[in-house]
Amino acid sequence: MMLSLRERDKALINNWYIACLSNELTSKAALKRVIYDTPLALFRDPQGKPTALLDRCVHRGAQLSLGYCDEGHLRCPYHGWRYDSQGVVNEIPSEGKGECKGRHQQRSYPTIEQDGAIWVWMGEGPPKTETPPWRFPNYGESKWCHYYMITDFDNEVTNLVENFMDVPHTVFVHSGWFRDRQMTHVPMTVDVENGQVNVTYHQPQDSIGFTRFLINPLNEKMTHTDRFIFPNITRVDYTFGSSSAFIINSQCTPVSTMKSRVYTYIAFKTLNYAFLLKPLMQFYTRQVIEQDVEIMKNQGDNLKLFPDVPFRSSEADELHLAIEKIRRYGIEDKPETFTFAKKSEKQFWI
């Protein structure tokens, strides 16, 4: 029988995870999110800062996220108990205007707004870092065009980050959209250190989809690198000379068993007018990621049927094995999560 996500991930909960994008959380309404099977009610305090409370009124257990915002406070929709940003009840309508602050409190979670996203610390203790250690690359820079995609997957973080860095699957899952099978030899270097798996592909003649016409008009040689950043982030870089580049940066938020929400940050620059290309890039990247949604559901459905059957691997899976090892160390909160190091040269065909 498959264990729950919390049971399997253990210490991985002690990290920052994206709960929503900044533009999803207004000052007018609360927002419901679930991370690690924990329902959260998000709202903005009187200064506009994001707040996350356990989504349960301490009074009679109603969902706070279905209440309404009252000048930076959150009112329960059942009896109107009002909560501040620390989860303290500061008004009980049925008691009139009597002092009630400090008598009742719901759990609050540390939150940070950074690079257009709202992160929540889900651990039991205080955050290990004051802010999420990851910054989305080139965010807000004038030479770069960027946008976010939000995608729900019927699968879990380890399998998703492996998929986002996996080249061999692209000629089958994304045929005609990303790559086509040509039996091309691809040498790669896999470098593991400091909780990261860095992969460099030595294939300068590679190309992806129709980016040749959109992002790489000078047909410069492409440099392709992938990176996994513990516990749940991938960054895929395609660089074309010094003038053009395309970055796919994904943060995976664990929702529940075989459920994840992925916040994908896309950034690109080109000699052409990048802002004119944005609608085409949004259409293209959405088509590609929906193909990943389908294959990840395929895998996820079968993992529920065969939870204890181990994977088998080839040379092309060297990065997968490294990711799985680092995540296993992280589950047990072992120092090897950041001290394990290995460098290897591998190859595969696509």
mmCIF file of C-alpha atoms in Angstrom:
data_model
loop_
_atom_site.group_PDB
_atom_site.id
_atom_site.type_symbol
_atom_site.label_atom_id
_atom_site.label_comp_id
_atom_site.label_asym_id
_atom_site.label_seq_id
_atom_site.Cartn_x
_atom_site.Cartn_y
_atom_site.Cartn_z
ATOM 1 C CA MET A 1 0.000 0.000 0.000
ATOM 2 C CA MET A 2 1.292 3.468 -0.839
ATOM 3 C CA LEU A 3 2.069 5.635 2.193
ATOM 4 C CA SER A 4 0.740 9.176 2.388
ATOM 5 C CA LEU A 5 2.822 11.992 0.945
ATOM 6 C CA ARG A 6 3.707 13.308 4.413
ATOM 7 C CA GLU A 7 4.826 9.853 5.542
ATOM 8 C CA ARG A 8 7.073 9.420 2.518
ATOM 9 C CA ASP A 9 8.504 12.942 2.340
ATOM 10 C CA LYS A 10 9.195 13.352 6.088
ATOM 11 C CA ALA A 11 11.770 16.177 6.515
ATOM 12 C CA LEU A 12 11.165 17.546 3.010
ATOM 13 C CA ILE A 13 8.224 19.456 4.468
ATOM 14 C CA ASN A 14 10.754 21.743 6.182
ATOM 15 C CA ASN A 15 11.192 23.990 3.159
ATOM 16 C CA TRP A 16 9.677 26.995 1.380
ATOM 17 C CA TYR A 17 7.007 26.222 -1.238
ATOM 18 C CA ILE A 18 5.057 28.502 -3.552
ATOM 19 C CA ALA A 19 1.412 28.791 -2.519
ATOM 20 C CA CYS A 20 0.299 31.171 -5.271
ATOM 21 C CA LEU A 21 1.463 33.938 -7.555
ATOM 22 C CA SER A 22 1.363 37.531 -6.333
ATOM 23 C CA ASN A 23 -1.346 38.525 -8.799
ATOM 24 C CA GLU A 24 -3.625 35.726 -7.574
ATOM 25 C CA LEU A 25 -3.862 37.165 -4.066
ATOM 26 C CA THR A 26 -5.672 40.501 -3.885
ATOM 27 C CA SER A 27 -6.591 42.572 -0.832
ATOM 28 C CA LYS A 28 -10.269 41.895 -1.463
ATOM 29 C CA ALA A 29 -10.579 38.123 -1.146
ATOM 30 C CA ALA A 30 -9.001 35.144 0.589
ATOM 31 C CA LEU A 31 -7.480 32.272 -1.350
ATOM 32 C CA LYS A 32 -7.529 28.555 -0.545
ATOM 33 C CA ARG A 33 -4.453 26.427 -1.190
ATOM 34 C CA VAL A 34 -3.362 22.950 -0.108
ATOM 35 C CA ILE A 35 0.294 22.052 0.528
ATOM 36 C CA TYR A 36 1.264 18.675 1.995
ATOM 37 C CA ASP A 37 -2.400 17.860 2.641
ATOM 38 C CA THR A 38 -2.633 21.016 4.754
ATOM 39 C CA PRO A 39 -5.436 23.447 3.794
ATOM 40 C CA LEU A 40 -4.340 27.080 3.964
ATOM 41 C CA ALA A 41 -6.280 30.350 3.903
ATOM 42 C CA LEU A 42 -4.229 33.140 2.345
ATOM 43 C CA PHE A 43 -5.010 36.848 2.564
ATOM 44 C CA ARG A 44 -3.215 40.206 2.701
ATOM 45 C CA ASP A 45 -2.763 42.116 5.954
ATOM 46 C CA PRO A 46 -3.400 45.907 6.313
ATOM 47 C CA GLN A 47 0.041 46.621 4.800
ATOM 48 C CA GLY A 48 -0.614 44.294 1.849
ATOM 49 C CA LYS A 49 1.745 41.581 3.049
ATOM 50 C CA PRO A 50 0.645 37.985 2.443
ATOM 51 C CA THR A 51 -0.579 35.875 5.343
ATOM 52 C CA ALA A 52 -1.263 32.141 5.560
ATOM 53 C CA LEU A 53 -3.425 30.536 8.256
ATOM 54 C CA LEU A 54 -4.562 26.979 8.761
ATOM 55 C CA ASP A 55 -7.888 26.951 6.924
ATOM 56 C CA ARG A 56 -10.065 26.168 9.914
ATOM 57 C CA CYS A 57 -11.919 28.518 12.216
ATOM 58 C CA VAL A 58 -11.134 27.680 15.853
ATOM 59 C CA HIS A 59 -14.783 28.332 16.737
ATOM 60 C CA ARG A 60 -16.798 25.748 14.792
ATOM 61 C CA GLY A 61 -14.343 24.541 12.170
ATOM 62 C CA ALA A 62 -15.604 26.393 9.083
ATOM 63 C CA GLN A 63 -13.260 27.119 6.172
ATOM 64 C CA LEU A 64 -11.719 30.541 6.688
ATOM 65 C CA SER A 65 -10.783 30.748 2.999
ATOM 66 C CA LEU A 66 -14.492 31.024 2.174
ATOM 67 C CA GLY A 67 -14.843 34.051 4.421
ATOM 68 C CA TYR A 68 -14.113 37.625 3.439
ATOM 69 C CA CYS A 69 -11.374 40.188 3.939
ATOM 70 C CA ASP A 70 -12.086 43.070 6.317
ATOM 71 C CA GLU A 71 -9.433 45.814 6.115
ATOM 72 C CA GLY A 72 -6.547 43.377 6.200
ATOM 73 C CA HIS A 73 -8.220 40.872 8.528
ATOM 74 C CA LEU A 74 -10.085 37.671 7.684
ATOM 75 C CA ARG A 75 -13.642 37.000 8.848
ATOM 76 C CA CYS A 76 -15.029 33.506 9.165
ATOM 77 C CA PRO A 77 -18.142 33.105 6.980
ATOM 78 C CA TYR A 78 -20.026 31.200 9.738
ATOM 79 C CA HIS A 79 -20.116 33.477 12.809
ATOM 80 C CA GLY A 80 -17.855 36.311 11.713
ATOM 81 C CA TRP A 81 -14.915 35.684 14.031
ATOM 82 C CA ARG A 82 -12.130 37.927 12.754
ATOM 83 C CA TYR A 83 -8.441 36.920 12.459
ATOM 84 C CA ASP A 84 -5.324 39.046 12.121
ATOM 85 C CA SER A 85 -2.150 38.149 10.229
ATOM 86 C CA GLN A 86 -0.834 36.103 13.183
ATOM 87 C CA GLY A 87 -4.006 34.034 13.398
ATOM 88 C CA VAL A 88 -5.193 35.844 16.532
ATOM 89 C CA VAL A 89 -8.960 36.315 16.883
ATOM 90 C CA ASN A 90 -9.469 40.040 17.466
ATOM 91 C CA GLU A 91 -13.260 40.235 17.226
ATOM 92 C CA ILE A 92 -16.143 37.947 18.169
ATOM 93 C CA PRO A 93 -19.389 39.596 17.004
ATOM 94 C CA SER A 94 -21.637 37.580 19.344
ATOM 95 C CA GLU A 95 -19.757 39.025 22.343
ATOM 96 C CA GLY A 96 -20.333 42.623 21.355
ATOM 97 C CA LYS A 97 -17.398 44.983 21.768
ATOM 98 C CA GLY A 98 -15.716 43.163 24.630
ATOM 99 C CA GLU A 99 -11.963 42.514 24.540
ATOM 100 C CA CYS A 100 -11.207 39.096 23.032
ATOM 101 C CA LYS A 101 -7.709 39.444 21.563
ATOM 102 C CA GLY A 102 -5.334 36.768 22.757
ATOM 103 C CA ARG A 103 -7.976 34.284 23.908
ATOM 104 C CA HIS A 104 -8.131 32.354 20.627
ATOM 105 C CA GLN A 105 -5.551 31.818 17.908
ATOM 106 C CA GLN A 106 -5.178 29.686 14.771
ATOM 107 C CA ARG A 107 -1.810 28.567 13.436
ATOM 108 C CA SER A 108 -0.116 30.951 11.018
ATOM 109 C CA TYR A 109 2.656 30.053 8.580
ATOM 110 C CA PRO A 110 5.661 32.218 7.645
ATOM 111 C CA THR A 111 5.167 33.785 4.208
ATOM 112 C CA ILE A 112 7.407 35.718 1.824
ATOM 113 C CA GLU A 113 6.544 37.525 -1.411
ATOM 114 C CA GLN A 114 9.411 37.373 -3.876
ATOM 115 C CA ASP A 115 9.781 37.587 -7.674
ATOM 116 C CA GLY A 116 6.050 37.619 -8.275
ATOM 117 C CA ALA A 117 5.322 34.560 -6.122
ATOM 118 C CA ILE A 118 4.158 33.967 -2.538
ATOM 119 C CA TRP A 119 6.119 31.320 -0.662
ATOM 120 C CA VAL A 120 5.016 29.559 2.537
ATOM 121 C CA TRP A 121 7.208 27.743 5.076
ATOM 122 C CA MET A 122 5.417 24.476 5.842
ATOM 123 C CA GLY A 123 7.761 23.059 8.494
ATOM 124 C CA GLU A 124 6.978 22.609 12.173
ATOM 125 C CA GLY A 125 9.869 24.746 13.406
ATOM 126 C CA PRO A 126 11.061 28.200 12.350
ATOM 127 C CA PRO A 127 12.353 28.609 8.771
ATOM 128 C CA LYS A 128 15.942 27.533 8.134
ATOM 129 C CA THR A 129 16.365 30.651 6.005
ATOM 130 C CA GLU A 130 14.635 34.027 6.354
ATOM 131 C CA THR A 131 13.635 33.994 2.689
ATOM 132 C CA PRO A 132 13.369 31.305 0.021
ATOM 133 C CA PRO A 133 16.948 30.716 -1.180
ATOM 134 C CA TRP A 134 15.919 30.585 -4.836
ATOM 135 C CA ARG A 135 15.490 33.693 -7.022
ATOM 136 C CA PHE A 136 13.951 33.402 -10.471
ATOM 137 C CA PRO A 137 16.653 34.389 -12.982
ATOM 138 C CA ASN A 138 16.501 37.777 -14.758
ATOM 139 C CA TYR A 139 13.158 38.588 -13.118
ATOM 140 C CA GLY A 140 12.197 42.195 -13.891
ATOM 141 C CA GLU A 141 15.179 42.850 -16.181
ATOM 142 C CA SER A 142 14.250 44.985 -19.178
ATOM 143 C CA LYS A 143 16.079 42.863 -21.755
ATOM 144 C CA TRP A 144 14.140 39.780 -20.752
ATOM 145 C CA CYS A 145 10.520 38.862 -21.357
ATOM 146 C CA HIS A 146 9.010 36.576 -18.733
ATOM 147 C CA TYR A 147 5.756 34.985 -17.602
ATOM 148 C CA TYR A 148 4.482 32.232 -15.293
ATOM 149 C CA MET A 149 2.472 29.119 -16.038
ATOM 150 C CA ILE A 150 0.528 27.250 -13.357
ATOM 151 C CA THR A 151 -0.066 23.559 -13.995
ATOM 152 C CA ASP A 152 -1.607 20.794 -11.898
ATOM 153 C CA PHE A 153 -0.103 17.311 -12.197
ATOM 154 C CA ASP A 154 -1.334 13.899 -11.054
ATOM 155 C CA ASN A 155 2.142 12.930 -9.864
ATOM 156 C CA GLU A 156 4.737 13.884 -7.270
ATOM 157 C CA VAL A 157 7.785 16.096 -7.050
ATOM 158 C CA THR A 158 10.580 13.546 -7.610
ATOM 159 C CA ASN A 159 9.001 12.235 -10.794
ATOM 160 C CA LEU A 160 8.152 15.734 -12.018
ATOM 161 C CA VAL A 161 11.634 17.223 -11.606
ATOM 162 C CA GLU A 162 13.088 14.187 -13.362
ATOM 163 C CA ASN A 163 10.651 14.665 -16.218
ATOM 164 C CA PHE A 164 11.462 18.363 -16.588
ATOM 165 C CA MET A 165 15.188 17.537 -16.966
ATOM 166 C CA ASP A 166 14.734 14.416 -19.083
ATOM 167 C CA VAL A 167 15.886 14.705 -22.702
ATOM 168 C CA PRO A 168 15.132 11.185 -24.093
ATOM 169 C CA HIS A 169 11.393 11.500 -23.469
ATOM 170 C CA THR A 170 11.143 14.648 -25.614
ATOM 171 C CA VAL A 171 11.409 12.715 -28.900
ATOM 172 C CA PHE A 172 8.407 10.596 -27.932
ATOM 173 C CA VAL A 173 6.146 12.715 -25.710
ATOM 174 C CA HIS A 174 6.877 15.996 -27.545
ATOM 175 C CA SER A 175 7.502 14.740 -31.065
ATOM 176 C CA GLY A 176 6.819 17.510 -33.574
ATOM 177 C CA TRP A 177 6.739 20.130 -30.813
ATOM 178 C CA PHE A 178 10.127 19.907 -29.130
ATOM 179 C CA ARG A 179 12.361 17.312 -30.771
ATOM 180 C CA ASP A 180 12.063 14.502 -33.304
ATOM 181 C CA ARG A 181 13.913 11.216 -33.101
ATOM 182 C CA GLN A 182 17.069 11.279 -35.252
ATOM 183 C CA MET A 183 19.343 8.733 -33.500
ATOM 184 C CA THR A 184 21.737 11.488 -32.506
ATOM 185 C CA HIS A 185 24.576 10.763 -30.085
ATOM 186 C CA VAL A 186 24.495 13.025 -26.992
ATOM 187 C CA PRO A 187 27.428 13.080 -24.522
ATOM 188 C CA MET A 188 26.651 14.703 -21.178
ATOM 189 C CA THR A 189 28.418 15.703 -17.983
ATOM 190 C CA VAL A 190 26.533 15.205 -14.708
ATOM 191 C CA ASP A 191 27.981 17.181 -11.804
ATOM 192 C CA VAL A 192 26.449 16.754 -8.336
ATOM 193 C CA GLU A 193 27.337 19.134 -5.501
ATOM 194 C CA ASN A 194 25.753 21.261 -2.768
ATOM 195 C CA GLY A 195 22.272 19.800 -3.198
ATOM 196 C CA GLN A 196 22.242 20.388 -6.941
ATOM 197 C CA VAL A 197 22.459 18.189 -10.015
ATOM 198 C CA ASN A 198 24.004 20.105 -12.915
ATOM 199 C CA VAL A 199 23.906 18.603 -16.403
ATOM 200 C CA THR A 200 25.678 19.892 -19.503
ATOM 201 C CA TYR A 201 24.820 18.397 -22.889
ATOM 202 C CA HIS A 202 27.628 18.437 -25.431
ATOM 203 C CA GLN A 203 25.461 18.737 -28.530
ATOM 204 C CA PRO A 204 25.926 22.168 -30.167
ATOM 205 C CA GLN A 205 23.758 21.287 -33.176
ATOM 206 C CA ASP A 206 20.711 20.611 -31.015
ATOM 207 C CA SER A 207 17.552 22.679 -31.463
ATOM 208 C CA ILE A 208 14.151 22.851 -29.801
ATOM 209 C CA GLY A 209 10.820 23.270 -31.520
ATOM 210 C CA PHE A 210 10.431 26.436 -33.588
ATOM 211 C CA THR A 211 12.757 28.491 -31.385
ATOM 212 C CA ARG A 212 15.147 28.586 -34.345
ATOM 213 C CA PHE A 213 12.850 31.180 -35.911
ATOM 214 C CA LEU A 214 11.618 32.926 -32.772
ATOM 215 C CA ILE A 215 14.548 33.138 -30.367
ATOM 216 C CA ASN A 216 17.592 32.189 -32.413
ATOM 217 C CA PRO A 217 17.263 34.114 -35.704
ATOM 218 C CA LEU A 218 21.054 34.114 -36.261
ATOM 219 C CA ASN A 219 21.141 30.303 -36.008
ATOM 220 C CA GLU A 220 23.877 30.372 -33.369
ATOM 221 C CA LYS A 221 25.103 27.180 -31.720
ATOM 222 C CA MET A 222 22.999 26.159 -28.755
ATOM 223 C CA THR A 223 24.267 25.456 -25.254
ATOM 224 C CA HIS A 224 21.908 23.337 -23.186
ATOM 225 C CA THR A 225 22.221 22.896 -19.414
ATOM 226 C CA ASP A 226 19.817 21.463 -16.848
ATOM 227 C CA ARG A 227 19.874 21.925 -13.105
ATOM 228 C CA PHE A 228 18.000 20.393 -10.176
ATOM 229 C CA ILE A 229 18.013 22.491 -6.999
ATOM 230 C CA PHE A 230 17.027 20.736 -3.774
ATOM 231 C CA PRO A 231 14.291 20.133 -2.813
ATOM 232 C CA ASN A 232 11.926 20.823 -5.727
ATOM 233 C CA ILE A 233 13.228 23.191 -8.403
ATOM 234 C CA THR A 234 14.515 22.668 -11.932
ATOM 235 C CA ARG A 235 16.134 25.156 -14.252
ATOM 236 C CA VAL A 236 16.585 24.406 -17.963
ATOM 237 C CA ASP A 237 18.723 26.844 -19.979
ATOM 238 C CA TYR A 238 19.074 27.124 -23.749
ATOM 239 C CA THR A 239 21.622 29.758 -24.737
ATOM 240 C CA PHE A 240 22.268 30.858 -28.319
ATOM 241 C CA GLY A 241 25.495 32.845 -28.544
ATOM 242 C CA SER A 242 25.503 36.041 -26.480
ATOM 243 C CA SER A 243 22.282 37.585 -27.718
ATOM 244 C CA SER A 244 19.517 35.018 -27.212
ATOM 245 C CA ALA A 245 18.437 32.661 -24.438
ATOM 246 C CA PHE A 246 15.448 30.672 -23.195
ATOM 247 C CA ILE A 247 14.982 29.618 -19.548
ATOM 248 C CA ILE A 248 12.398 27.203 -18.148
ATOM 249 C CA ASN A 249 12.418 27.358 -14.341
ATOM 250 C CA SER A 250 9.925 25.134 -12.485
ATOM 251 C CA GLN A 251 9.042 25.055 -8.775
ATOM 252 C CA CYS A 252 6.970 22.030 -7.720
ATOM 253 C CA THR A 253 4.594 22.416 -4.778
ATOM 254 C CA PRO A 254 3.500 19.104 -3.180
ATOM 255 C CA VAL A 255 -0.273 19.155 -2.682
ATOM 256 C CA SER A 256 -1.137 15.598 -1.632
ATOM 257 C CA THR A 257 -0.484 12.009 -2.638
ATOM 258 C CA MET A 258 0.035 12.017 -6.422
ATOM 259 C CA LYS A 259 -0.997 15.673 -6.665
ATOM 260 C CA SER A 260 1.361 18.595 -7.308
ATOM 261 C CA ARG A 261 1.059 22.145 -8.564
ATOM 262 C CA VAL A 262 3.933 23.446 -10.688
ATOM 263 C CA TYR A 263 4.778 27.130 -11.067
ATOM 264 C CA THR A 264 6.827 27.425 -14.255
ATOM 265 C CA TYR A 265 8.707 30.646 -14.827
ATOM 266 C CA ILE A 266 9.596 31.250 -18.473
ATOM 267 C CA ALA A 267 12.164 33.899 -19.417
ATOM 268 C CA PHE A 268 13.616 34.624 -22.846
ATOM 269 C CA LYS A 269 15.558 37.264 -24.727
ATOM 270 C CA THR A 270 16.253 37.611 -28.437
ATOM 271 C CA LEU A 271 17.415 40.046 -31.089
ATOM 272 C CA ASN A 272 13.796 40.375 -32.189
ATOM 273 C CA TYR A 273 11.106 42.221 -30.249
ATOM 274 C CA ALA A 274 10.608 39.774 -27.387
ATOM 275 C CA PHE A 275 7.294 41.227 -26.199
ATOM 276 C CA LEU A 276 5.775 40.549 -29.638
ATOM 277 C CA LEU A 277 6.799 36.899 -29.341
ATOM 278 C CA LYS A 278 5.287 36.413 -25.899
ATOM 279 C CA PRO A 279 1.822 35.206 -27.075
ATOM 280 C CA LEU A 280 3.457 32.641 -29.379
ATOM 281 C CA MET A 281 5.793 31.478 -26.616
ATOM 282 C CA GLN A 282 2.900 31.190 -24.187
ATOM 283 C CA PHE A 283 0.944 29.077 -26.660
ATOM 284 C CA TYR A 284 3.959 26.878 -27.454
ATOM 285 C CA THR A 285 5.043 26.245 -23.851
ATOM 286 C CA ARG A 286 1.466 25.492 -22.799
ATOM 287 C CA GLN A 287 1.141 22.818 -25.494
ATOM 288 C CA VAL A 288 4.397 21.197 -24.434
ATOM 289 C CA ILE A 289 3.632 21.174 -20.715
ATOM 290 C CA GLU A 290 0.174 19.692 -21.295
ATOM 291 C CA GLN A 291 1.883 16.764 -22.990
ATOM 292 C CA ASP A 292 3.918 16.321 -19.806
ATOM 293 C CA VAL A 293 0.694 16.466 -17.790
ATOM 294 C CA GLU A 294 -0.620 13.496 -19.755
ATOM 295 C CA ILE A 295 2.495 11.319 -19.457
ATOM 296 C CA MET A 296 2.926 12.165 -15.764
ATOM 297 C CA LYS A 297 -0.665 11.045 -15.130
ATOM 298 C CA ASN A 298 0.114 7.857 -17.037
ATOM 299 C CA GLN A 299 3.079 7.193 -14.765
ATOM 300 C CA GLY A 300 1.338 8.378 -11.586
ATOM 301 C CA ASP A 301 -1.684 6.126 -12.085
ATOM 302 C CA ASN A 302 0.598 3.121 -12.441
ATOM 303 C CA LEU A 303 2.765 4.038 -9.464
ATOM 304 C CA LYS A 304 -0.363 3.816 -7.316
ATOM 305 C CA LEU A 305 -0.905 0.271 -8.586
ATOM 306 C CA PHE A 306 2.754 -0.760 -8.222
ATOM 307 C CA PRO A 307 4.152 1.396 -5.378
ATOM 308 C CA ASP A 308 6.965 -0.969 -4.396
ATOM 309 C CA VAL A 309 8.291 -1.953 -7.827
ATOM 310 C CA PRO A 310 11.712 -0.283 -8.352
ATOM 311 C CA PHE A 311 12.685 1.616 -11.477
ATOM 312 C CA ARG A 312 15.354 0.296 -13.842
ATOM 313 C CA SER A 313 17.831 2.698 -15.388
ATOM 314 C CA SER A 314 20.240 3.234 -18.279
ATOM 315 C CA GLU A 315 23.142 5.656 -18.753
ATOM 316 C CA ALA A 316 20.694 8.367 -19.752
ATOM 317 C CA ASP A 317 19.190 8.169 -16.249
ATOM 318 C CA GLU A 318 22.368 9.203 -14.413
ATOM 319 C CA LEU A 319 20.792 12.546 -13.478
ATOM 320 C CA HIS A 320 17.622 10.807 -12.289
ATOM 321 C CA LEU A 321 19.601 8.562 -9.955
ATOM 322 C CA ALA A 322 21.391 11.609 -8.526
ATOM 323 C CA ILE A 323 18.108 13.480 -7.960
ATOM 324 C CA GLU A 324 16.569 10.465 -6.245
ATOM 325 C CA LYS A 325 19.614 10.092 -3.980
ATOM 326 C CA ILE A 326 19.585 13.748 -2.918
ATOM 327 C CA ARG A 327 15.839 13.653 -2.276
ATOM 328 C CA ARG A 328 16.260 10.475 -0.179
ATOM 329 C CA TYR A 329 18.933 12.212 1.890
ATOM 330 C CA GLY A 330 16.590 15.167 2.299
ATOM 331 C CA ILE A 331 13.735 12.957 3.482
ATOM 332 C CA GLU A 332 15.910 11.874 6.415
ATOM 333 C CA ASP A 333 17.393 15.369 6.875
ATOM 334 C CA LYS A 334 20.897 13.995 6.394
ATOM 335 C CA PRO A 335 23.935 16.253 5.836
ATOM 336 C CA GLU A 336 24.703 14.275 2.681
ATOM 337 C CA THR A 337 21.877 16.222 1.047
ATOM 338 C CA PHE A 338 24.423 19.006 0.538
ATOM 339 C CA THR A 339 27.757 17.200 0.974
ATOM 340 C CA PHE A 340 27.296 14.370 -1.530
ATOM 341 C CA ALA A 341 29.372 15.107 -4.642
ATOM 342 C CA LYS A 342 29.983 13.196 -7.849
ATOM 343 C CA LYS A 343 30.977 13.986 -11.416
ATOM 344 C CA SER A 344 30.435 11.600 -14.310
ATOM 345 C CA GLU A 345 30.525 11.510 -18.088
ATOM 346 C CA LYS A 346 27.648 9.651 -19.720
ATOM 347 C CA GLN A 347 26.030 9.376 -23.139
ATOM 348 C CA PHE A 348 22.754 8.459 -24.766
ATOM 349 C CA TRP A 349 20.960 8.574 -28.124
ATOM 350 C CA ILE A 350 17.851 10.495 -29.143
#
